[in-house]
PDB file of C-alpha atoms in Angstrom:
ATOM      1  CA  MET A  14      -0.199  -0.198  -0.169  1.00 88.00           C
ATOM      2  CA  LEU A  15       1.526   3.397  -0.867  1.00 96.00           C
ATOM      3  CA  SER A  16       1.972   5.673   2.303  1.00 98.00           C
ATOM      4  CA  ILE A  17       2.829   9.639   2.653  1.00 98.00           C
ATOM      5  CA  ILE A  18       5.063  10.748   4.964  1.00 98.00           C
ATOM      6  CA  SER A  19       5.072  14.203   6.541  1.00 98.00           C
ATOM      7  CA  HIS A  20       3.937  15.920   9.776  1.00 98.00           C
ATOM      8  CA  PRO A  21       2.977  19.391  10.076  1.00 98.00           C
ATOM      9  CA  GLU A  22       6.532  20.532  11.420  1.00 98.00           C
ATOM     10  CA  CYS A  23       7.328  20.706   7.694  1.00 98.00           C
ATOM     11  CA  ARG A  24       5.027  23.640   7.254  1.00 98.00           C
ATOM     12  CA  ASP A  25       6.770  26.006   9.956  1.00 98.00           C
ATOM     13  CA  HIS A  26       9.967  26.461   8.120  1.00 98.00           C
ATOM     14  CA  ASP A  27       9.563  29.712   6.751  1.00 97.00           C
ATOM     15  CA  ALA A  28      11.883  31.722   4.478  1.00 94.00           C
ATOM     16  CA  GLY A  29      10.818  34.425   3.495  1.00 93.00           C
ATOM     17  CA  PRO A  30       7.251  36.160   2.044  1.00 92.00           C
ATOM     18  CA  LEU A  31       9.152  36.160  -1.225  1.00 90.00           C
ATOM     19  CA  HIS A  32      11.244  33.018  -1.483  1.00 93.00           C
ATOM     20  CA  PRO A  33       9.719  30.132  -3.753  1.00 95.00           C
ATOM     21  CA  GLU A  34      10.391  27.200  -1.303  1.00 97.00           C
ATOM     22  CA  SER A  35       7.060  28.132   0.971  1.00 97.00           C
ATOM     23  CA  LYS A  36       4.490  26.196   2.810  1.00 98.00           C
ATOM     24  CA  ALA A  37       2.030  26.358   0.244  1.00 98.00           C
ATOM     25  CA  ARG A  38       3.803  23.323  -1.953  1.00 98.00           C
ATOM     26  CA  LEU A  39       2.626  21.252   0.860  1.00 98.00           C
ATOM     27  CA  ASP A  40      -0.846  22.379   0.771  1.00 98.00           C
ATOM     28  CA  ALA A  41      -1.712  22.597  -2.549  1.00 98.00           C
ATOM     29  CA  ILE A  42      -0.451  18.957  -2.376  1.00 98.00           C
ATOM     30  CA  ASN A  43      -2.889  18.376   0.020  1.00 98.00           C
ATOM     31  CA  ASN A  44      -5.989  19.599  -1.663  1.00 98.00           C
ATOM     32  CA  GLN A  45      -5.144  17.670  -4.773  1.00 98.00           C
ATOM     33  CA  LEU A  46      -4.947  14.405  -3.069  1.00 98.00           C
ATOM     34  CA  ILE A  47      -8.364  15.091  -2.201  1.00 97.00           C
ATOM     35  CA  MET A  48     -10.061  16.960  -4.844  1.00 97.00           C
ATOM     36  CA  SER A  49      -8.342  14.074  -6.455  1.00 96.00           C
ATOM     37  CA  GLY A  50      -9.987  10.863  -4.262  1.00 96.00           C
ATOM     38  CA  MET A  51      -5.737   9.405  -3.654  1.00 95.00           C
ATOM     39  CA  ASP A  52      -5.940  11.161  -0.051  1.00 94.00           C
ATOM     40  CA  TYR A  53      -8.704   7.867   0.477  1.00 92.00           C
ATOM     41  CA  VAL A  54      -7.175   5.532  -0.940  1.00 93.00           C
ATOM     42  CA  VAL A  55      -2.897   6.248   0.465  1.00 96.00           C
ATOM     43  CA  ARG A  56      -2.214   5.876   4.599  1.00 97.00           C
ATOM     44  CA  HIS A  57      -0.263   9.171   6.089  1.00 98.00           C
ATOM     45  CA  ARG A  58       2.052   8.706   8.278  1.00 98.00           C
ATOM     46  CA  ASP A  59       3.848  11.005  10.821  1.00 98.00           C
ATOM     47  CA  ALA A  60       7.433  11.713  10.020  1.00 99.00           C
ATOM     48  CA  PRO A  61       9.749  10.823  13.006  1.00 98.00           C
ATOM     49  CA  LEU A  62      13.195  12.974  14.170  1.00 98.00           C
ATOM     50  CA  VAL A  63      16.068  11.912  12.532  1.00 99.00           C
ATOM     51  CA  GLU A  64      18.865  11.030  14.743  1.00 98.00           C
ATOM     52  CA  ARG A  65      22.342  12.473  15.193  1.00 98.00           C
ATOM     53  CA  ALA A  66      23.489   9.313  14.507  1.00 98.00           C
ATOM     54  CA  GLN A  67      21.433   8.899  10.908  1.00 99.00           C
ATOM     55  CA  LEU A  68      22.750  12.425  10.112  1.00 99.00           C
ATOM     56  CA  GLU A  69      26.348  11.661  11.174  1.00 98.00           C
ATOM     57  CA  ARG A  70      26.737   8.394   8.288  1.00 98.00           C
ATOM     58  CA  VAL A  71      26.511  11.341   5.325  1.00 98.00           C
ATOM     59  CA  HIS A  72      27.530  14.793   7.204  1.00 98.00           C
ATOM     60  CA  ASP A  73      30.080  15.918   9.391  1.00 98.00           C
ATOM     61  CA  ARG A  74      29.781  16.259  12.809  1.00 98.00           C
ATOM     62  CA  ASP A  75      31.228  20.089  12.395  1.00 98.00           C
ATOM     63  CA  TYR A  76      28.521  20.589  10.113  1.00 98.00           C
ATOM     64  CA  LEU A  77      26.588  19.348  12.083  1.00 98.00           C
ATOM     65  CA  ASP A  78      27.373  21.395  15.020  1.00 98.00           C
ATOM     66  CA  ARG A  79      27.352  24.803  12.859  1.00 97.00           C
ATOM     67  CA  VAL A  80      23.910  23.984  11.181  1.00 98.00           C
ATOM     68  CA  TYR A  81      22.283  23.209  15.354  1.00 98.00           C
ATOM     69  CA  ALA A  82      23.989  26.156  16.911  1.00 97.00           C
ATOM     70  CA  LEU A  83      22.953  28.808  14.052  1.00 97.00           C
ATOM     71  CA  ALA A  84      19.001  28.012  14.720  1.00 97.00           C
ATOM     72  CA  PRO A  85      17.073  30.607  16.306  1.00 97.00           C
ATOM     73  CA  GLY A  86      14.537  29.816  19.094  1.00 95.00           C
ATOM     74  CA  GLN A  87      11.086  30.716  19.255  1.00 95.00           C
ATOM     75  CA  GLY A  88      10.817  34.004  18.432  1.00 95.00           C
ATOM     76  CA  MET A  89      13.592  35.118  17.348  1.00 97.00           C
ATOM     77  CA  GLU A  90      14.963  36.545  13.371  1.00 96.00           C
ATOM     78  CA  SER A  91      15.418  34.559  10.580  1.00 96.00           C
ATOM     79  CA  VAL A  92      19.382  33.561  10.153  1.00 96.00           C
ATOM     80  CA  GLU A  93      21.527  32.699   6.634  1.00 93.00           C
ATOM     81  CA  VAL A  94      22.736  29.997   6.110  1.00 93.00           C
ATOM     82  CA  ASP A  95      23.937  30.756   2.430  1.00 88.00           C
ATOM     83  CA  GLY A  96      22.449  33.229   0.327  1.00 86.00           C
ATOM     84  CA  ASP A  97      19.590  30.737  -0.568  1.00 88.00           C
ATOM     85  CA  THR A  98      18.987  29.028   2.300  1.00 95.00           C
ATOM     86  CA  VAL A  99      17.905  30.378   5.679  1.00 95.00           C
ATOM     87  CA  MET A 100      16.956  28.971   9.032  1.00 98.00           C
ATOM     88  CA  SER A 101      13.863  30.161  10.844  1.00 98.00           C
ATOM     89  CA  PRO A 102      13.086  29.310  14.206  1.00 98.00           C
ATOM     90  CA  GLY A 103      11.197  26.606  12.973  1.00 98.00           C
ATOM     91  CA  THR A 104      13.193  25.501  10.594  1.00 98.00           C
ATOM     92  CA  LEU A 105      15.705  23.158  12.323  1.00 98.00           C
ATOM     93  CA  ARG A 106      12.564  20.694  13.734  1.00 98.00           C
ATOM     94  CA  ALA A 107      11.489  21.105   9.935  1.00 98.00           C
ATOM     95  CA  ALA A 108      14.478  19.845   8.352  1.00 98.00           C
ATOM     96  CA  GLU A 109      14.635  16.670  11.412  1.00 99.00           C
ATOM     97  CA  ARG A 110      11.164  15.801  10.406  1.00 99.00           C
ATOM     98  CA  ALA A 111      12.248  15.523   6.562  1.00 99.00           C
ATOM     99  CA  ALA A 112      15.272  13.730   6.386  1.00 99.00           C
ATOM    100  CA  GLY A 113      13.219  11.709   9.211  1.00 99.00           C
ATOM    101  CA  ALA A 114      10.509  10.668   7.168  1.00 99.00           C
ATOM    102  CA  GLY A 115      13.030   8.813   4.395  1.00 99.00           C
ATOM    103  CA  VAL A 116      14.537   6.624   7.331  1.00 99.00           C
ATOM    104  CA  LEU A 117      10.875   5.448   8.309  1.00 99.00           C
ATOM    105  CA  GLY A 118      10.119   5.738   4.707  1.00 98.00           C
ATOM    106  CA  VAL A 119      12.963   2.451   4.285  1.00 99.00           C
ATOM    107  CA  ASP A 120      11.907   0.532   7.867  1.00 99.00           C
ATOM    108  CA  LEU A 121       8.393   0.525   6.687  1.00 98.00           C
ATOM    109  CA  VAL A 122       9.502  -0.822   3.410  1.00 98.00           C
ATOM    110  CA  MET A 123      11.975  -3.580   4.298  1.00 98.00           C
ATOM    111  CA  ALA A 124       9.848  -4.518   7.167  1.00 98.00           C
ATOM    112  CA  ASN A 125       6.786  -4.957   3.926  1.00 98.00           C
ATOM    113  CA  GLU A 126       5.072  -2.456   6.104  1.00 98.00           C
ATOM    114  CA  ALA A 127       5.102  -0.190   2.965  1.00 97.00           C
ATOM    115  CA  ASN A 128       5.355  -0.141  -0.401  1.00 97.00           C
ATOM    116  CA  PRO A 129       5.826   2.297  -1.902  1.00 98.00           C
ATOM    117  CA  VAL A 130       6.229   5.578   0.052  1.00 98.00           C
ATOM    118  CA  PHE A 131       6.858   9.148  -0.458  1.00 98.00           C
ATOM    119  CA  CYS A 132       7.959  11.616   1.520  1.00 99.00           C
ATOM    120  CA  MET A 133       6.054  15.033   1.293  1.00 98.00           C
ATOM    121  CA  ILE A 134       8.610  16.955   3.132  1.00 98.00           C
ATOM    122  CA  ARG A 135      10.525  20.406   2.972  1.00 98.00           C
ATOM    123  CA  PRO A 136      12.600  21.606   3.565  1.00 98.00           C
ATOM    124  CA  PRO A 137      14.014  19.729   0.116  1.00 98.00           C
ATOM    125  CA  GLY A 138      17.784  18.276   0.311  1.00 98.00           C
ATOM    126  CA  HIS A 139      19.497  17.322  -2.602  1.00 98.00           C
ATOM    127  CA  HIS A 140      21.636  19.921  -3.026  1.00 98.00           C
ATOM    128  CA  ALA A 141      23.333  20.006   1.172  1.00 98.00           C
ATOM    129  CA  GLU A 142      27.248  18.228   1.015  1.00 98.00           C
ATOM    130  CA  ARG A 143      28.748  17.098   3.348  1.00 98.00           C
ATOM    131  CA  ASP A 144      29.734  19.547   4.799  1.00 98.00           C
ATOM    132  CA  LYS A 145      27.638  23.068   2.897  1.00 97.00           C
ATOM    133  CA  ALA A 146      23.699  23.564   3.286  1.00 98.00           C
ATOM    134  CA  MET A 147      22.854  25.432   0.437  1.00 97.00           C
ATOM    135  CA  GLY A 148      19.918  25.904  -2.854  1.00 97.00           C
ATOM    136  CA  PHE A 149      17.489  25.871   0.447  1.00 98.00           C
ATOM    137  CA  CYS A 150      18.591  22.385   1.903  1.00 98.00           C
ATOM    138  CA  LEU A 151      19.669  21.811   5.566  1.00 98.00           C
ATOM    139  CA  PHE A 152      20.519  17.888   5.450  1.00 98.00           C
ATOM    140  CA  ASN A 153      21.132  15.900   2.581  1.00 99.00           C
ATOM    141  CA  ASN A 154      17.371  14.203   3.050  1.00 99.00           C
ATOM    142  CA  ILE A 155      17.651  11.431   0.563  1.00 99.00           C
ATOM    143  CA  ALA A 156      21.440  10.608   0.817  1.00 99.00           C
ATOM    144  CA  VAL A 157      20.506  10.040   5.008  1.00 99.00           C
ATOM    145  CA  ALA A 158      17.333   7.439   3.824  1.00 99.00           C
ATOM    146  CA  ALA A 159      20.204   5.779   1.385  1.00 99.00           C
ATOM    147  CA  ALA A 160      22.789   5.740   3.765  1.00 99.00           C
ATOM    148  CA  HIS A 161      19.962   4.096   6.029  1.00 99.00           C
ATOM    149  CA  ALA A 162      19.082   1.272   3.961  1.00 99.00           C
ATOM    150  CA  LEU A 163      22.778   0.885   3.179  1.00 98.00           C
ATOM    151  CA  GLU A 164      23.647   0.410   7.137  1.00 98.00           C
ATOM    152  CA  ALA A 165      20.923  -0.207   8.968  1.00 98.00           C
ATOM    153  CA  HIS A 166      19.297  -2.886   6.490  1.00 98.00           C
ATOM    154  CA  GLY A 167      22.580  -4.497   5.600  1.00 98.00           C
ATOM    155  CA  LEU A 168      22.034  -3.847   1.835  1.00 98.00           C
ATOM    156  CA  SER A 169      24.095  -3.690  -0.832  1.00 98.00           C
ATOM    157  CA  ARG A 170      23.460  -1.478  -3.793  1.00 98.00           C
ATOM    158  CA  VAL A 171      20.980   1.453  -4.035  1.00 98.00           C
ATOM    159  CA  ALA A 172      20.095   3.877  -6.615  1.00 99.00           C
ATOM    160  CA  ILE A 173      19.111   7.316  -6.747  1.00 99.00           C
ATOM    161  CA  ILE A 174      17.375   8.759  -9.189  1.00 98.00           C
ATOM    162  CA  ASP A 175      17.411  12.723  -9.542  1.00 98.00           C
ATOM    163  CA  PHE A 176      15.098  14.394 -11.647  1.00 98.00           C
ATOM    164  CA  ASP A 177      14.883  17.924 -10.231  1.00 98.00           C
ATOM    165  CA  VAL A 178      15.601  20.326 -12.330  1.00 98.00           C
ATOM    166  CA  HIS A 179      19.021  21.375 -11.032  1.00 98.00           C
ATOM    167  CA  HIS A 180      22.004  18.997 -10.426  1.00 97.00           C
ATOM    168  CA  GLY A 181      21.772  16.812  -8.005  1.00 97.00           C
ATOM    169  CA  ASN A 182      25.418  18.146  -6.350  1.00 97.00           C
ATOM    170  CA  GLY A 183      24.706  16.813  -2.574  1.00 98.00           C
ATOM    171  CA  THR A 184      24.529  13.719  -3.075  1.00 98.00           C
ATOM    172  CA  GLU A 185      26.220  13.062  -5.662  1.00 97.00           C
ATOM    173  CA  GLU A 186      29.573  14.570  -3.180  1.00 96.00           C
ATOM    174  CA  ILE A 187      28.591  12.062  -0.739  1.00 98.00           C
ATOM    175  CA  PHE A 188      28.272   9.646  -2.900  1.00 97.00           C
ATOM    176  CA  LYS A 189      30.942   9.872  -5.137  1.00 95.00           C
ATOM    177  CA  THR A 190      32.985   6.953  -4.215  1.00 95.00           C
ATOM    178  CA  GLU A 191      30.322   5.026  -2.674  1.00 97.00           C
ATOM    179  CA  PRO A 192      30.475   1.794  -5.181  1.00 97.00           C
ATOM    180  CA  ARG A 193      26.637   0.646  -3.180  1.00 98.00           C
ATOM    181  CA  VAL A 194      25.411   3.405  -4.629  1.00 98.00           C
ATOM    182  CA  LEU A 195      23.551   4.501  -7.976  1.00 98.00           C
ATOM    183  CA  PHE A 196      23.372   8.445  -8.424  1.00 98.00           C
ATOM    184  CA  CYS A 197      21.329   9.203 -11.572  1.00 98.00           C
ATOM    185  CA  SER A 198      20.551  12.641 -12.253  1.00 97.00           C
ATOM    186  CA  SER A 199      19.503  15.093 -15.048  1.00 97.00           C
ATOM    187  CA  PHE A 200      18.887  18.743 -15.058  1.00 97.00           C
ATOM    188  CA  GLN A 201      19.432  21.946 -16.984  1.00 97.00           C
ATOM    189  CA  HIS A 202      23.412  22.593 -17.531  1.00 95.00           C
ATOM    190  CA  PRO A 203      24.423  25.354 -17.399  1.00 94.00           C
ATOM    191  CA  PHE A 204      22.343  25.915 -14.328  1.00 95.00           C
ATOM    192  CA  TYR A 205      22.257  26.482 -10.491  1.00 93.00           C
ATOM    193  CA  PRO A 206      24.165  25.361  -9.240  1.00 92.00           C
ATOM    194  CA  PHE A 207      26.745  25.073 -11.627  1.00 90.00           C
ATOM    195  CA  THR A 208      27.420  21.505 -11.044  1.00 90.00           C
ATOM    196  CA  GLY A 209      27.722  18.428 -13.074  1.00 81.00           C
ATOM    197  CA  HIS A 210      28.367  17.918 -16.433  1.00 72.00           C
ATOM    198  CA  GLU A 211      28.542  14.749 -18.840  1.00 64.00           C
ATOM    199  CA  LYS A 212      29.069  11.705 -16.818  1.00 70.00           C
ATOM    200  CA  GLU A 213      28.932   8.673 -16.782  1.00 74.00           C
ATOM    201  CA  THR A 214      30.832   6.033 -14.431  1.00 81.00           C
ATOM    202  CA  ASP A 215      30.388   2.852 -12.289  1.00 83.00           C
ATOM    203  CA  ASN A 216      28.461   4.444  -9.959  1.00 95.00           C
ATOM    204  CA  LEU A 217      26.921   8.563 -11.304  1.00 96.00           C
ATOM    205  CA  VAL A 218      25.378   8.782 -14.467  1.00 96.00           C
ATOM    206  CA  ASP A 219      24.173  12.863 -15.193  1.00 95.00           C
ATOM    207  CA  ILE A 220      22.216  13.937 -18.294  1.00 95.00           C
ATOM    208  CA  PRO A 221      22.863  17.832 -18.836  1.00 96.00           C
ATOM    209  CA  LEU A 222      19.775  19.388 -20.740  1.00 97.00           C
ATOM    210  CA  SER A 223      19.568  21.748 -22.883  1.00 97.00           C
ATOM    211  CA  ALA A 224      17.356  24.922 -21.788  1.00 97.00           C
ATOM    212  CA  GLY A 225      14.452  24.334 -23.863  1.00 97.00           C
ATOM    213  CA  ALA A 226      15.003  20.944 -24.056  1.00 98.00           C
ATOM    214  CA  GLY A 227      11.269  18.389 -23.668  1.00 98.00           C
ATOM    215  CA  SER A 228       9.799  15.925 -23.429  1.00 98.00           C
ATOM    216  CA  ALA A 229      12.108  14.249 -26.287  1.00 98.00           C
ATOM    217  CA  GLU A 230      15.455  14.918 -24.875  1.00 98.00           C
ATOM    218  CA  PHE A 231      14.321  13.923 -21.877  1.00 98.00           C
ATOM    219  CA  ARG A 232      13.244  10.577 -22.484  1.00 98.00           C
ATOM    220  CA  GLU A 233      15.871   9.689 -24.346  1.00 98.00           C
ATOM    221  CA  ALA A 234      18.524  10.554 -22.883  1.00 97.00           C
ATOM    222  CA  VAL A 235      16.948   8.746 -19.917  1.00 98.00           C
ATOM    223  CA  SER A 236      16.267   5.312 -22.049  1.00 98.00           C
ATOM    224  CA  ALA A 237      20.189   5.791 -23.647  1.00 97.00           C
ATOM    225  CA  HIS A 238      22.102   6.915 -20.216  1.00 96.00           C
ATOM    226  CA  TRP A 239      19.931   5.388 -16.794  1.00 97.00           C
ATOM    227  CA  LEU A 240      18.065   2.856 -17.661  1.00 98.00           C
ATOM    228  CA  PRO A 241      21.108   0.592 -18.913  1.00 97.00           C
ATOM    229  CA  HIS A 242      22.866   1.236 -15.643  1.00 97.00           C
ATOM    230  CA  LEU A 243      20.458   0.476 -13.815  1.00 98.00           C
ATOM    231  CA  ARG A 244      19.569  -2.958 -15.026  1.00 98.00           C
ATOM    232  CA  GLU A 245      24.096  -3.537 -15.410  1.00 98.00           C
ATOM    233  CA  PHE A 246      23.499  -1.650 -11.219  1.00 98.00           C
ATOM    234  CA  LYS A 247      20.520  -4.251 -10.418  1.00 98.00           C
ATOM    235  CA  PRO A 248      19.684  -2.318  -7.371  1.00 98.00           C
ATOM    236  CA  GLU A 249      17.974  -3.715  -4.526  1.00 98.00           C
ATOM    237  CA  PHE A 250      16.363  -0.024  -3.801  1.00 99.00           C
ATOM    238  CA  VAL A 251      15.819   2.584  -5.873  1.00 99.00           C
ATOM    239  CA  PHE A 252      15.134   5.891  -3.803  1.00 99.00           C
ATOM    240  CA  ILE A 253      13.927   8.780  -6.394  1.00 99.00           C
ATOM    241  CA  SER A 254      14.314  12.105  -5.729  1.00 98.00           C
ATOM    242  CA  ALA A 255      11.477  13.718  -7.022  1.00 98.00           C
ATOM    243  CA  GLY A 256      11.787  17.540  -8.106  1.00 98.00           C
ATOM    244  CA  PHE A 257       9.210  18.861 -10.377  1.00 98.00           C
ATOM    245  CA  ASP A 258      10.827  22.029 -11.093  1.00 98.00           C
ATOM    246  CA  ALA A 259      11.069  20.778 -15.004  1.00 98.00           C
ATOM    247  CA  HIS A 260       7.881  21.546 -15.650  1.00 98.00           C
ATOM    248  CA  VAL A 261       7.340  23.753 -18.592  1.00 98.00           C
ATOM    249  CA  ALA A 262       4.758  25.956 -16.598  1.00 98.00           C
ATOM    250  CA  ASP A 263       7.418  26.449 -13.769  1.00 97.00           C
ATOM    251  CA  ASP A 264       9.012  29.369 -14.182  1.00 94.00           C
ATOM    252  CA  MET A 265      11.915  28.522 -12.028  1.00 92.00           C
ATOM    253  CA  SER A 266      13.897  26.543 -15.460  1.00 94.00           C
ATOM    254  CA  SER A 267      13.623  26.205 -19.168  1.00 97.00           C
ATOM    255  CA  VAL A 268      13.475  23.175 -19.431  1.00 98.00           C
ATOM    256  CA  GLN A 269      10.113  22.176 -20.742  1.00 98.00           C
ATOM    257  CA  LEU A 270       8.817  18.718 -19.327  1.00 98.00           C
ATOM    258  CA  THR A 271       5.246  17.845 -19.235  1.00 97.00           C
ATOM    259  CA  ASP A 272       3.132  16.083 -16.806  1.00 96.00           C
ATOM    260  CA  ALA A 273       3.238  13.034 -19.722  1.00 97.00           C
ATOM    261  CA  ASP A 274       6.913  13.293 -18.488  1.00 98.00           C
ATOM    262  CA  TYR A 275       6.626  12.796 -15.365  1.00 98.00           C
ATOM    263  CA  GLU A 276       4.429   9.774 -15.775  1.00 98.00           C
ATOM    264  CA  TRP A 277       6.265   8.128 -18.049  1.00 98.00           C
ATOM    265  CA  VAL A 278       9.738   8.315 -16.374  1.00 98.00           C
ATOM    266  CA  THR A 279       8.054   7.433 -13.150  1.00 98.00           C
ATOM    267  CA  ARG A 280       6.651   4.611 -15.093  1.00 98.00           C
ATOM    268  CA  GLU A 281      10.262   3.386 -16.324  1.00 98.00           C
ATOM    269  CA  LEU A 282      11.764   3.269 -12.438  1.00 98.00           C
ATOM    270  CA  LYS A 283       9.180   1.574 -11.149  1.00 98.00           C
ATOM    271  CA  ALA A 284       9.611  -1.283 -13.728  1.00 98.00           C
ATOM    272  CA  VAL A 285      13.436  -1.377 -13.031  1.00 98.00           C
ATOM    273  CA  ALA A 286      12.357  -1.246  -9.066  1.00 98.00           C
ATOM    274  CA  ASP A 287      10.159  -4.500  -9.567  1.00 98.00           C
ATOM    275  CA  GLU A 288      12.570  -6.415 -11.627  1.00 98.00           C
ATOM    276  CA  PHE A 289      15.285  -6.442  -9.317  1.00 98.00           C
ATOM    277  CA  ALA A 290      14.347  -4.616  -6.077  1.00 98.00           C
ATOM    278  CA  GLY A 291      11.158  -6.515  -4.851  1.00 98.00           C
ATOM    279  CA  GLY A 292       9.790  -3.217  -6.272  1.00 98.00           C
ATOM    280  CA  ARG A 293      11.173  -1.591  -2.942  1.00 98.00           C
ATOM    281  CA  ILE A 294      11.059   2.611  -3.642  1.00 98.00           C
ATOM    282  CA  VAL A 295      10.576   5.795  -1.489  1.00 99.00           C
ATOM    283  CA  SER A 296      10.197   9.063  -3.619  1.00 99.00           C
ATOM    284  CA  MET A 297      11.516  11.659  -1.111  1.00 99.00           C
ATOM    285  CA  LEU A 298       9.857  15.687  -2.853  1.00 99.00           C
ATOM    286  CA  GLU A 299      12.850  17.943  -3.764  1.00 98.00           C
ATOM    287  CA  GLY A 300      11.786  20.897  -5.727  1.00 98.00           C
ATOM    288  CA  GLY A 301       8.476  21.774  -7.697  1.00 98.00           C
ATOM    289  CA  TYR A 302       7.737  25.833  -6.944  1.00 98.00           C
ATOM    290  CA  GLU A 303       4.642  26.944  -9.207  1.00 97.00           C
ATOM    291  CA  PRO A 304       2.077  25.385  -5.918  1.00 98.00           C
ATOM    292  CA  ASP A 305      -0.655  24.231  -8.569  1.00 97.00           C
ATOM    293  CA  VAL A 306       1.672  22.451 -10.804  1.00 97.00           C
ATOM    294  CA  LEU A 307       3.467  21.235  -8.575  1.00 98.00           C
ATOM    295  CA  ALA A 308       0.505  19.170  -7.016  1.00 98.00           C
ATOM    296  CA  ARG A 309      -0.756  18.653 -10.457  1.00 97.00           C
ATOM    297  CA  SER A 310       2.465  16.283 -11.205  1.00 98.00           C
ATOM    298  CA  VAL A 311       3.186  14.911  -7.668  1.00 98.00           C
ATOM    299  CA  VAL A 312      -0.307  13.148  -8.070  1.00 98.00           C
ATOM    300  CA  LYS A 313       0.516  11.848 -11.208  1.00 98.00           C
ATOM    301  CA  HIS A 314       3.824  10.325  -9.819  1.00 98.00           C
ATOM    302  CA  LEU A 315       1.852   9.084  -7.283  1.00 98.00           C
ATOM    303  CA  ASN A 316      -1.247   7.679  -9.367  1.00 97.00           C
ATOM    304  CA  VAL A 317       1.898   5.464 -10.967  1.00 98.00           C
ATOM    305  CA  LEU A 318       3.061   4.284  -8.131  1.00 97.00           C
ATOM    306  CA  LEU A 319      -0.105   3.300  -6.695  1.00 93.00           C
ATOM    307  CA  ASP A 320      -0.384   1.090  -9.438  1.00 83.00           C
TER     308      ASP A 320
END
């Protein structure tokens, strides 16, 4: 049964009134789940707080100490961690819930208590490097979840697929020398964070897309590069960094994907999970900044996972 993991505290992260990463994103998804009728055929679960030891699998201790020291208390003003990443009084708890959601998702799937799982969380995570916050991200949620699958459950091969329009630089930096993780990322290039290029190694497969690229370019690249590597790798668990900001109606980028593209890529990834991983999937929300389009795209994504 498809489970959705979230928590009300994920709404308490406040990056500012003009910031695109707002609680309106989660509100729009919740509304679309209800309007589509999907809300009644999924199980909702509360995200726990991540444990410090779980964060330390992918982040340096000194970095975590700095994040916790910077976190403002209730009634205090927000602080900038970098030019794009803000911590408000509610941010640390939201980030702990976001990372904890992935850990719970892995545990539920491995215990056959849920499958697949979608983590409806914020702040996002895929830009957070081992010792650096950036791009709206404090903790690398998907990396925490993947490391938990490896270390707590003894898996030997996990795949992370990132179709956010921005390169998943943090996830790549954390796992670039980890042979147990295959990381596949598509992204507009050149574009923030100005990392990533056409790269295929045993465990890294980057797909740069030019501004204006649409369905044909995206599907051709996924078919030619991601899918062969995934089938050769034979993952035991599939993680999805699900960012929907490459949508043609999202002003965040110049890539022109459509609802149908998100359905298609989800179906292809689900087929890989079904063939090699016993269907094990945890998908975690990353980008997507036009709330109505994000909500619609998420429901398309979940409909395929639910099938």
